[in-house]
GROMACS .gro file of C-alpha atoms in nm:
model
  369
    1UNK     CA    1  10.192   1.884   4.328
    2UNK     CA    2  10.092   2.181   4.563
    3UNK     CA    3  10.140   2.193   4.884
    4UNK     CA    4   9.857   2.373   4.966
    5UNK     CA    5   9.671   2.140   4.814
    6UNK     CA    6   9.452   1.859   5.053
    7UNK     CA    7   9.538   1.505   5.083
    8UNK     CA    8   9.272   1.408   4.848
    9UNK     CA    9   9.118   1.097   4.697
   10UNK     CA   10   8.957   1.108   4.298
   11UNK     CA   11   8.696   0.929   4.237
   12UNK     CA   12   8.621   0.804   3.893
   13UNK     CA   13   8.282   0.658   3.778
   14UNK     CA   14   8.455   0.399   3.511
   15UNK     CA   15   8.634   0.130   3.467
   16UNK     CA   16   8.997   0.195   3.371
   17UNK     CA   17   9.186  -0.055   3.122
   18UNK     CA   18   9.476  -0.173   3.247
   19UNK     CA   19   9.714   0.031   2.916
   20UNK     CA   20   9.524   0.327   2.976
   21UNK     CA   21   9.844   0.517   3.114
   22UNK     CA   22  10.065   0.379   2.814
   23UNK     CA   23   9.797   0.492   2.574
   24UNK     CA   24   9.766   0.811   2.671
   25UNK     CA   25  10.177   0.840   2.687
   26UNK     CA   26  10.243   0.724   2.324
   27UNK     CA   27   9.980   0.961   2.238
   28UNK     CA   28   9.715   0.675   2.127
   29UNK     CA   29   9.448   0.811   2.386
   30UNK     CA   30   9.332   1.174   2.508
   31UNK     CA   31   9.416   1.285   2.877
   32UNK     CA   32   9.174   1.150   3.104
   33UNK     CA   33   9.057   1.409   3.354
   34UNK     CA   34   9.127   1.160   3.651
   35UNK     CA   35   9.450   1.023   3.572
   36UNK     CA   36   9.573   1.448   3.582
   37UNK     CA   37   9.380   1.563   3.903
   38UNK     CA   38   9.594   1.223   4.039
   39UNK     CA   39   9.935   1.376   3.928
   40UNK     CA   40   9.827   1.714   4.005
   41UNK     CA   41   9.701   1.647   4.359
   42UNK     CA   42  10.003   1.359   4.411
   43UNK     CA   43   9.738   1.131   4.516
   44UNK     CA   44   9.556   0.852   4.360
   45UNK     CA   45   9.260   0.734   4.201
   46UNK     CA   46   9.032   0.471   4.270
   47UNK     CA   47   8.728   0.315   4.043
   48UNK     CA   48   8.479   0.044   3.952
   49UNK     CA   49   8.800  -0.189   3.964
   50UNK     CA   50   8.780  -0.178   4.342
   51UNK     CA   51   8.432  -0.290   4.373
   52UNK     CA   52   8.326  -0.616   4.466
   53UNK     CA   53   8.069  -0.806   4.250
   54UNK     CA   54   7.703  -0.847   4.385
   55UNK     CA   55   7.437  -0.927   4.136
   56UNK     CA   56   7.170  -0.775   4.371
   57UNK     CA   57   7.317  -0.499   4.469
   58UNK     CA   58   7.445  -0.470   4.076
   59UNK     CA   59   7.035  -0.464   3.933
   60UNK     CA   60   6.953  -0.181   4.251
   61UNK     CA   61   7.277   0.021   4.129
   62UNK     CA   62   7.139   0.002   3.763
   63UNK     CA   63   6.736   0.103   3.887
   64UNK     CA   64   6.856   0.416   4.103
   65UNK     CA   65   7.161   0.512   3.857
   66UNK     CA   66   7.370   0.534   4.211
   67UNK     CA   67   7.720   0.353   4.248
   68UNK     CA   68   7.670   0.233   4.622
   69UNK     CA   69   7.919  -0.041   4.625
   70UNK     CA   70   8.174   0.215   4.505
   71UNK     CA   71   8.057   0.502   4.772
   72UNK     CA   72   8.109   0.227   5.016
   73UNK     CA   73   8.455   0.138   4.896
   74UNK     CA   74   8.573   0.523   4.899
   75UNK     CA   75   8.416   0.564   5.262
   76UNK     CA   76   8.666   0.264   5.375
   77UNK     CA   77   8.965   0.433   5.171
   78UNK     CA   78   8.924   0.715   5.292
   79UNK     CA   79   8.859   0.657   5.687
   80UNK     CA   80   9.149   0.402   5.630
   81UNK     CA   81   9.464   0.647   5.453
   82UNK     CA   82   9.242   0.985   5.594
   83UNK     CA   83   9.206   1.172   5.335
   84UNK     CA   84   9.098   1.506   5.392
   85UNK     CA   85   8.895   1.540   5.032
   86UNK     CA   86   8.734   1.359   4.797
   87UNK     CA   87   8.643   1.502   4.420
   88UNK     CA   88   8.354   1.299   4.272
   89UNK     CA   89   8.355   1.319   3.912
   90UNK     CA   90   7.993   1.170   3.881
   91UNK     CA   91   7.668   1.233   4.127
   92UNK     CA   92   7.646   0.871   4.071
   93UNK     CA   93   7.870   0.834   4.370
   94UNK     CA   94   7.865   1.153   4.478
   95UNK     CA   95   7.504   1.120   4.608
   96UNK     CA   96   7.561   0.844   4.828
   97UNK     CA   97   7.865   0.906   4.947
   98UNK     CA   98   7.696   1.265   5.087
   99UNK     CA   99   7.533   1.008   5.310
  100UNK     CA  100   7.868   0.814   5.419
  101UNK     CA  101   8.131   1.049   5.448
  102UNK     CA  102   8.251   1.166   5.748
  103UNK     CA  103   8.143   1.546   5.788
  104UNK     CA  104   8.501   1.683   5.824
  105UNK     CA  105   8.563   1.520   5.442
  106UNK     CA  106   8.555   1.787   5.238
  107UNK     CA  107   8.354   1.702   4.931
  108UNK     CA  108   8.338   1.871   4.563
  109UNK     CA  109   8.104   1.675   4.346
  110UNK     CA  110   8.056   1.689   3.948
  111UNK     CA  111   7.681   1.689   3.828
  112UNK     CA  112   7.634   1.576   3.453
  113UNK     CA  113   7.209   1.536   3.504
  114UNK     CA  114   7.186   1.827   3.747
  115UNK     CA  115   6.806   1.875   3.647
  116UNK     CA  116   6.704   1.536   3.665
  117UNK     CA  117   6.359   1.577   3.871
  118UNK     CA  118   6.422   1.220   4.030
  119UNK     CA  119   6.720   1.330   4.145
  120UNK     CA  120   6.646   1.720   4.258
  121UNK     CA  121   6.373   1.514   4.473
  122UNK     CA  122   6.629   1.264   4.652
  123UNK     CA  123   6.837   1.550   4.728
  124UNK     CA  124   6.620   1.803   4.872
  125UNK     CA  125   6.413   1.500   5.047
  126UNK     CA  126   6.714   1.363   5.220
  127UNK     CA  127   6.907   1.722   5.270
  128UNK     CA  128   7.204   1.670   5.108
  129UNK     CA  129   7.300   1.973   4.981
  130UNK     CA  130   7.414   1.993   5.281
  131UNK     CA  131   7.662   1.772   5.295
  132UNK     CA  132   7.869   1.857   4.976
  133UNK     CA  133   8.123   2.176   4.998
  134UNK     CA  134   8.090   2.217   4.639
  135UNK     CA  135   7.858   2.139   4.364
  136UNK     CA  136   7.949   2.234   3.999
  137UNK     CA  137   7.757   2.137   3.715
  138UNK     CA  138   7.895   2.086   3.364
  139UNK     CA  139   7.701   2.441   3.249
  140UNK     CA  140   7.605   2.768   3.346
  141UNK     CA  141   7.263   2.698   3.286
  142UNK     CA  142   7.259   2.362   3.493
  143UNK     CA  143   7.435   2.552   3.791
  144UNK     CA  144   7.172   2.822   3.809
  145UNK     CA  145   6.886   2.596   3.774
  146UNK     CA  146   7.049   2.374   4.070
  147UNK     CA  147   7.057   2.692   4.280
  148UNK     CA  148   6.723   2.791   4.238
  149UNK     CA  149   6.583   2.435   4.305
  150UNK     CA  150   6.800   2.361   4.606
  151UNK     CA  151   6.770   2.737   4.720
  152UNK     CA  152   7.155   2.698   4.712
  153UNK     CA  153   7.398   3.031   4.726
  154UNK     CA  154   7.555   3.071   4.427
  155UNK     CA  155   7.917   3.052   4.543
  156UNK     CA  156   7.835   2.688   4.633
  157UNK     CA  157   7.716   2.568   4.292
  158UNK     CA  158   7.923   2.633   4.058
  159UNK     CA  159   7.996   2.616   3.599
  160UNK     CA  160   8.261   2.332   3.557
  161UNK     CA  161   8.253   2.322   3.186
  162UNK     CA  162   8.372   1.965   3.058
  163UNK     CA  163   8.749   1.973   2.913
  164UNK     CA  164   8.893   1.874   2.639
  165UNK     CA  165   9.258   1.787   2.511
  166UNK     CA  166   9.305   2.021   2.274
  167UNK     CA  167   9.669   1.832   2.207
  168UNK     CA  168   9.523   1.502   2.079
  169UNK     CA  169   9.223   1.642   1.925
  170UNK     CA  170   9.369   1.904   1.682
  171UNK     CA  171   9.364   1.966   1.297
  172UNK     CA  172   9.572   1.726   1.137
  173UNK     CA  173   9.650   1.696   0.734
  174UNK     CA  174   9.399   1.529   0.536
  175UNK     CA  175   9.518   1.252   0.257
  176UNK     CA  176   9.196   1.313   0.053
  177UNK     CA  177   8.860   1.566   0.094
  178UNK     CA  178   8.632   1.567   0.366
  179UNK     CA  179   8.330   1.383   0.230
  180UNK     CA  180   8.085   1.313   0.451
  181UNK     CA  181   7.827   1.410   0.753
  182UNK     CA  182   7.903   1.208   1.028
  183UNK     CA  183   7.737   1.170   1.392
  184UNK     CA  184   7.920   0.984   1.680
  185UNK     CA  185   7.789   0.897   1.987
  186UNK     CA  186   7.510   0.711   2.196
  187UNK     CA  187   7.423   0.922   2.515
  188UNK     CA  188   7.056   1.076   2.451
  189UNK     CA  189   7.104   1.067   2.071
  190UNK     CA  190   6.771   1.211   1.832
  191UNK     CA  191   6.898   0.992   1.562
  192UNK     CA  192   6.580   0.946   1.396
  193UNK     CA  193   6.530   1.310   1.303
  194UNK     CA  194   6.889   1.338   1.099
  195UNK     CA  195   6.766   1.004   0.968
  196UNK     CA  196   6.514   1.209   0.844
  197UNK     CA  197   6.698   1.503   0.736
  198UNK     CA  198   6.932   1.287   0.531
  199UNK     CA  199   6.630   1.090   0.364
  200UNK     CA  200   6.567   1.448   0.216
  201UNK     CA  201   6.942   1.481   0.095
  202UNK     CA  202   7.023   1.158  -0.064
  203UNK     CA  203   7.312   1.309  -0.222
  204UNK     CA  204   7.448   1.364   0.089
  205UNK     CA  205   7.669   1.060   0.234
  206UNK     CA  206   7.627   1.029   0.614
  207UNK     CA  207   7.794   0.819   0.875
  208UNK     CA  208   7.635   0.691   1.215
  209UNK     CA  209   7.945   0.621   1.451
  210UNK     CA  210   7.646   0.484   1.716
  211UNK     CA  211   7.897   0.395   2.082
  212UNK     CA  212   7.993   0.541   2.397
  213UNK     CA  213   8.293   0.477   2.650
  214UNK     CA  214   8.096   0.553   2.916
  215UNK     CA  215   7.704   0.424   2.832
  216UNK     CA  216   7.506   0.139   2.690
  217UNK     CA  217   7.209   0.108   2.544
  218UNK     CA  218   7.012   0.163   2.215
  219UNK     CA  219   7.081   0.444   2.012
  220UNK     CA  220   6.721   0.537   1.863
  221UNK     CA  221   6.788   0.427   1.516
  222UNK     CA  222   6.694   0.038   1.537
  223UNK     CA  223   6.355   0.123   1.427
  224UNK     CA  224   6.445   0.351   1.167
  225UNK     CA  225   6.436   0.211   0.798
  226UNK     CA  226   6.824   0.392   0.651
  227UNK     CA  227   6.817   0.584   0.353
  228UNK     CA  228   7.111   0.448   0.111
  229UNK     CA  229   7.299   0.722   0.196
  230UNK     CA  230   7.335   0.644   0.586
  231UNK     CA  231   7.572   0.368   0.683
  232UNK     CA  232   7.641   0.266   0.995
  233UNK     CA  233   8.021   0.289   1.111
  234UNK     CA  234   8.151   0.094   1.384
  235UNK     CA  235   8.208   0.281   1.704
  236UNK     CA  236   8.620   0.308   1.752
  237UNK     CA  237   8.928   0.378   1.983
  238UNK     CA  238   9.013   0.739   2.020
  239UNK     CA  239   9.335   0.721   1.812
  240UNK     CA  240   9.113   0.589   1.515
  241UNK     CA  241   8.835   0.844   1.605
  242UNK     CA  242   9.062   1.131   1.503
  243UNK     CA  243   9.052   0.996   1.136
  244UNK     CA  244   8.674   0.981   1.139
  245UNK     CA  245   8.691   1.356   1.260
  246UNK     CA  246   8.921   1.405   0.973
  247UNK     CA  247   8.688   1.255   0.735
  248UNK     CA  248   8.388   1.459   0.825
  249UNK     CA  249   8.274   1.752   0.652
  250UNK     CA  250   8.034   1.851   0.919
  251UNK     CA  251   7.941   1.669   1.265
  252UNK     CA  252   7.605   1.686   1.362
  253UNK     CA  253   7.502   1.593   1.725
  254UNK     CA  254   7.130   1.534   1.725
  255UNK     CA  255   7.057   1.540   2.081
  256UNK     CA  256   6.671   1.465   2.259
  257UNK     CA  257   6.458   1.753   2.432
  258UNK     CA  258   6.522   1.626   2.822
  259UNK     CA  259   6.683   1.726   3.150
  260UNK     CA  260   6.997   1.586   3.010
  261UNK     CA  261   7.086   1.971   2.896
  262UNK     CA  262   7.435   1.910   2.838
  263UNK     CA  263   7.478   1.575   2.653
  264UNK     CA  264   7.677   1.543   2.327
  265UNK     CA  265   7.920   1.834   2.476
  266UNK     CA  266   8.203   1.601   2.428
  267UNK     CA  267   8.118   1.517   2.097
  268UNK     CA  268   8.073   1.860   2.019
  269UNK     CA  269   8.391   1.962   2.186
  270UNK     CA  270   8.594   1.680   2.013
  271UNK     CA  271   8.511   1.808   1.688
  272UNK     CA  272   8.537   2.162   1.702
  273UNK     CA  273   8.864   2.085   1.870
  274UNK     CA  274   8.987   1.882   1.521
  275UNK     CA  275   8.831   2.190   1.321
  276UNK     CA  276   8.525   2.055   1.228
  277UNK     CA  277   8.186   2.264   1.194
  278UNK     CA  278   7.921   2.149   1.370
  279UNK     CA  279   7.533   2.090   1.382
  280UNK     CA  280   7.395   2.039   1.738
  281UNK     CA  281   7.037   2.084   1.874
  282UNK     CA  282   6.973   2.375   2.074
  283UNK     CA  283   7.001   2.274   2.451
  284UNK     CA  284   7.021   2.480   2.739
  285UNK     CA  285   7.355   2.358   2.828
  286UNK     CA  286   7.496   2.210   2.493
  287UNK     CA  287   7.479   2.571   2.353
  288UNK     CA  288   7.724   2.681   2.583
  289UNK     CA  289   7.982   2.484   2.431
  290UNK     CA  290   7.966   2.630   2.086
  291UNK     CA  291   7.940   3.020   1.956
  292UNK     CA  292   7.612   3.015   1.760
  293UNK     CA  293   7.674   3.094   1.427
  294UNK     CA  294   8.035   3.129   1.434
  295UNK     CA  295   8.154   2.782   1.567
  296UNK     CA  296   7.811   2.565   1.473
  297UNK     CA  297   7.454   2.583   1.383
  298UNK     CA  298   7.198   2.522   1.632
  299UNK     CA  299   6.854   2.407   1.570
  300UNK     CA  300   6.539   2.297   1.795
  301UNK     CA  301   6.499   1.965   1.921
  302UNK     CA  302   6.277   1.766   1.673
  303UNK     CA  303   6.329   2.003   1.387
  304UNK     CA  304   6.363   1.810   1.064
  305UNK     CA  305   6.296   2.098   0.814
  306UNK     CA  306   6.601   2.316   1.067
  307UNK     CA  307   6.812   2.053   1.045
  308UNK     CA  308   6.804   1.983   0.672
  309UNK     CA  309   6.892   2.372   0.606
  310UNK     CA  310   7.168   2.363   0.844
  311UNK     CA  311   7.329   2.040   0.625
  312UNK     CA  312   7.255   2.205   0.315
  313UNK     CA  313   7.413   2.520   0.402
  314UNK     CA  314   7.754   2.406   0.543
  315UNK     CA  315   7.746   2.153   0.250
  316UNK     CA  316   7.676   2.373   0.006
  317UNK     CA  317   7.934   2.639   0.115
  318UNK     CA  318   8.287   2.470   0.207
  319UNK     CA  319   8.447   2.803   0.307
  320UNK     CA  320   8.202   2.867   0.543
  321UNK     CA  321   8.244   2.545   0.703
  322UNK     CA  322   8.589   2.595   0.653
  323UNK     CA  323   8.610   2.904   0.878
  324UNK     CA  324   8.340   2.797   1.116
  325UNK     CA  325   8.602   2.485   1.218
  326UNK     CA  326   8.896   2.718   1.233
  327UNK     CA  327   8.688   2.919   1.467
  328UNK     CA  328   8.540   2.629   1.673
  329UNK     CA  329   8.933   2.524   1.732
  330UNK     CA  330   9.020   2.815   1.830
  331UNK     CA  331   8.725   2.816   2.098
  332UNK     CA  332   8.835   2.502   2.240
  333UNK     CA  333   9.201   2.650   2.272
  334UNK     CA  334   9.041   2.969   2.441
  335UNK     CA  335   8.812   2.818   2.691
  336UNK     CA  336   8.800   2.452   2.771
  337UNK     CA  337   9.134   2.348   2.793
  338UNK     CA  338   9.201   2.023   3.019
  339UNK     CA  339   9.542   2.226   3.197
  340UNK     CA  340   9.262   2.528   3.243
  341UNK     CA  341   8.975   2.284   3.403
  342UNK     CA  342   9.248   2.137   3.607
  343UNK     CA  343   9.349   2.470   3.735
  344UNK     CA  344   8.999   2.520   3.815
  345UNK     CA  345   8.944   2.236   3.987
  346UNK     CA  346   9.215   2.311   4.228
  347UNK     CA  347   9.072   2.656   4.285
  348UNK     CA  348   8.730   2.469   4.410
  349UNK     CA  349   8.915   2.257   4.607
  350UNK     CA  350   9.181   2.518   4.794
  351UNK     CA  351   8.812   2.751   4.835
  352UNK     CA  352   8.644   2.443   5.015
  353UNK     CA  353   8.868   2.387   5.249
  354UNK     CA  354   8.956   2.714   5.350
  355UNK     CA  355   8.647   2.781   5.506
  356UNK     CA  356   8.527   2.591   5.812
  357UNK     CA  357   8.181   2.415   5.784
  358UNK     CA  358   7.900   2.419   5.883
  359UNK     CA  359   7.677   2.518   5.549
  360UNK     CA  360   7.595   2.856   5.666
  361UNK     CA  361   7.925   2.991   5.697
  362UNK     CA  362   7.925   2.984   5.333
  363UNK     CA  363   7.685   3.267   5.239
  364UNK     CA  364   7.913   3.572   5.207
  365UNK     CA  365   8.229   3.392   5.081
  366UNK     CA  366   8.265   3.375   4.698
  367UNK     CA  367   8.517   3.215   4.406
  368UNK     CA  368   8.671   3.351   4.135
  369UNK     CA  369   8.812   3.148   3.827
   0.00000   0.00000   0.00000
């Protein structure tokens, strides 16, 4: 730990299993971003395991997308063991809690729908981007277009690009041929358009790993009649997940045209991080994740005919796929590191509270990472 660092509380938006720690030491599960800011800050973490059940309260939690019971829970915790900082890794406590915490709480939140209209609305309605120290969005693109709607100063809203561990998701020897497309994930998901795309390239095998660790919900494909060439995969523990990495030939993450401008970035990081070429749609945030043409192939939200060329030219040319991965892993080494989001993290957070509130103080100071 630093001991500059504040006495600070992490706030996850999940709940964590019980062997989550022993997974992650016998190597069976990735990092997990809280468990390390909780070593690196020599504090603690706290979660949905804390919370209280209330089927009301429950069914208004699901309708605003807003942990309250949680926010609640942190605001006792924290007036309780006075903790001088909290780190919200989800607006869906740190919005409420920018309502509850006590002003001399220093507060860095994590945004992963910063451009949700719904909740731009709430926040400039209610005024509270004035309440949080620090705002950082998972992209460059969602940070600027934060700024401009909250009429925020840049040093304030900030690029925290999601991490990831580069240690458990690596190349690994392969005991036969990568043989087929395969697309993982649930979170805003265009299924039915590489459904589409692979209807036109039945010699093609392609597996749907449909599941999340963090969603629920319907993937877009229950409607959709599957070509003979699609089967659907069951969705798997990250220790088996690395095999189905291994397996792939290409990864494509088909993601919907919506606010949600960065979803399928772990997907996408995952992969290129196990040396995989990838096929994402073009979203302002996603595409910061990737090197166009280098790392993946991008095409627009929607596009069947772009996304059956991009297939057909990775598949049909295994050394450019082959350097594409090579150059995808070395990306993730470069630039989105867990240890380097970690370091950033505690830059935010020794920035925030060196500077005395209130909000205007804040306009000439800036960060550098």
């Amino acid at each position: 730990m630093n001991d500059q660092l504040p006495r600070t509380l992490i706030i996850a938006t999940n709940t964590s299993m019980p062997e989550l720690a022993a997974a992650v030491r016998d190597g069976k599960h990735q990092r997990v971003d809280y468990l390390e800011l909780s070593t690196r800050f020599g504090s603690r973490h706290i979660d949905y395991g804390i919370v209280r059940a209330n089927p009301i309260l429950q069914r208004l939690e699901a309708w605003l997308r807003m942990d309250l019971r949680l926010a609640w829970q942190v605001l006792q915790r924290v007036r309780r063991e006075r903790y001088q900082a909290v780190i919200s890794l989800s607006e869906r406590v740190g919005i409420p809690l920018a309502l509850l915490l006590p002003r001399n709480v220093r507060h860095l939140v994590i945004f992963h729908h910063g451009m949700s209209e719904h909740k731009l609305r709430l926040i400039k309605g209610l005024g509270l981007q004035r309440r949080w120290d620090v705002i950082a969005a998972i992209s460059q693109a969602e940070a600027e277009g934060m700024r401009q709607a909250l009429k925020m100063p840049a040093e304030r809203v900030v690029a925290l690009h999601t991490p990831v561990d580069t240690n458990f998701y690596r190349p690994q020897p392969a005991t036969s041929p990568a043989s087929v497309v395969q697309s993982l994930g649930l979170s805003h998901r265009d299924y039915p358009t590489l459904i589409q795309a692979m209807r036109r390239l039945p010699h093609i095998p392609c597996h749907l790993r449909v599941g999340s660790s963090w969603v629920s919900g319907k993937a877009g494909y229950e409607n959709e009649t599957l070509p003979t060439n699609i089967s659907l995969q069951p969705f798997v523990p990250p220790e088996r997940l690395r095999n189905c990495y291994i397996e792939s030939r290409i990864v494509v993450v088909p993601i919907k045209a919506s606010t949600q401008w960065s979803a399928g970035c772990t997907s996408v990081q995952a992969a290129q991080a196990m040396g995989r070429p990838v096929i994402a749609t073009r979203r302002p945030g996603l595409r910061e994740y990737v090197v166009e043409g280098e790392t993946a192939l991008l095409v627009e939200p929607g596009s069947v005919e772009q996304m059956v060329t991009a297939i057909t030219t990775l598949w049909d040319d295994p050394v450019r796929a082959e350097a594409m991965g090579q150059a995808g892993r070395q990306l993730m080494e470069e630039r989105f590191t867990l240890d380097q989001w970690l370091m950033r993290v505690e830059t935010l957070v020794q920035w925030m509270v060196a500077y005395p509130k209130p909000y205007s103080q804040f306009s000439n100071v800036t960060i550098t990472l």
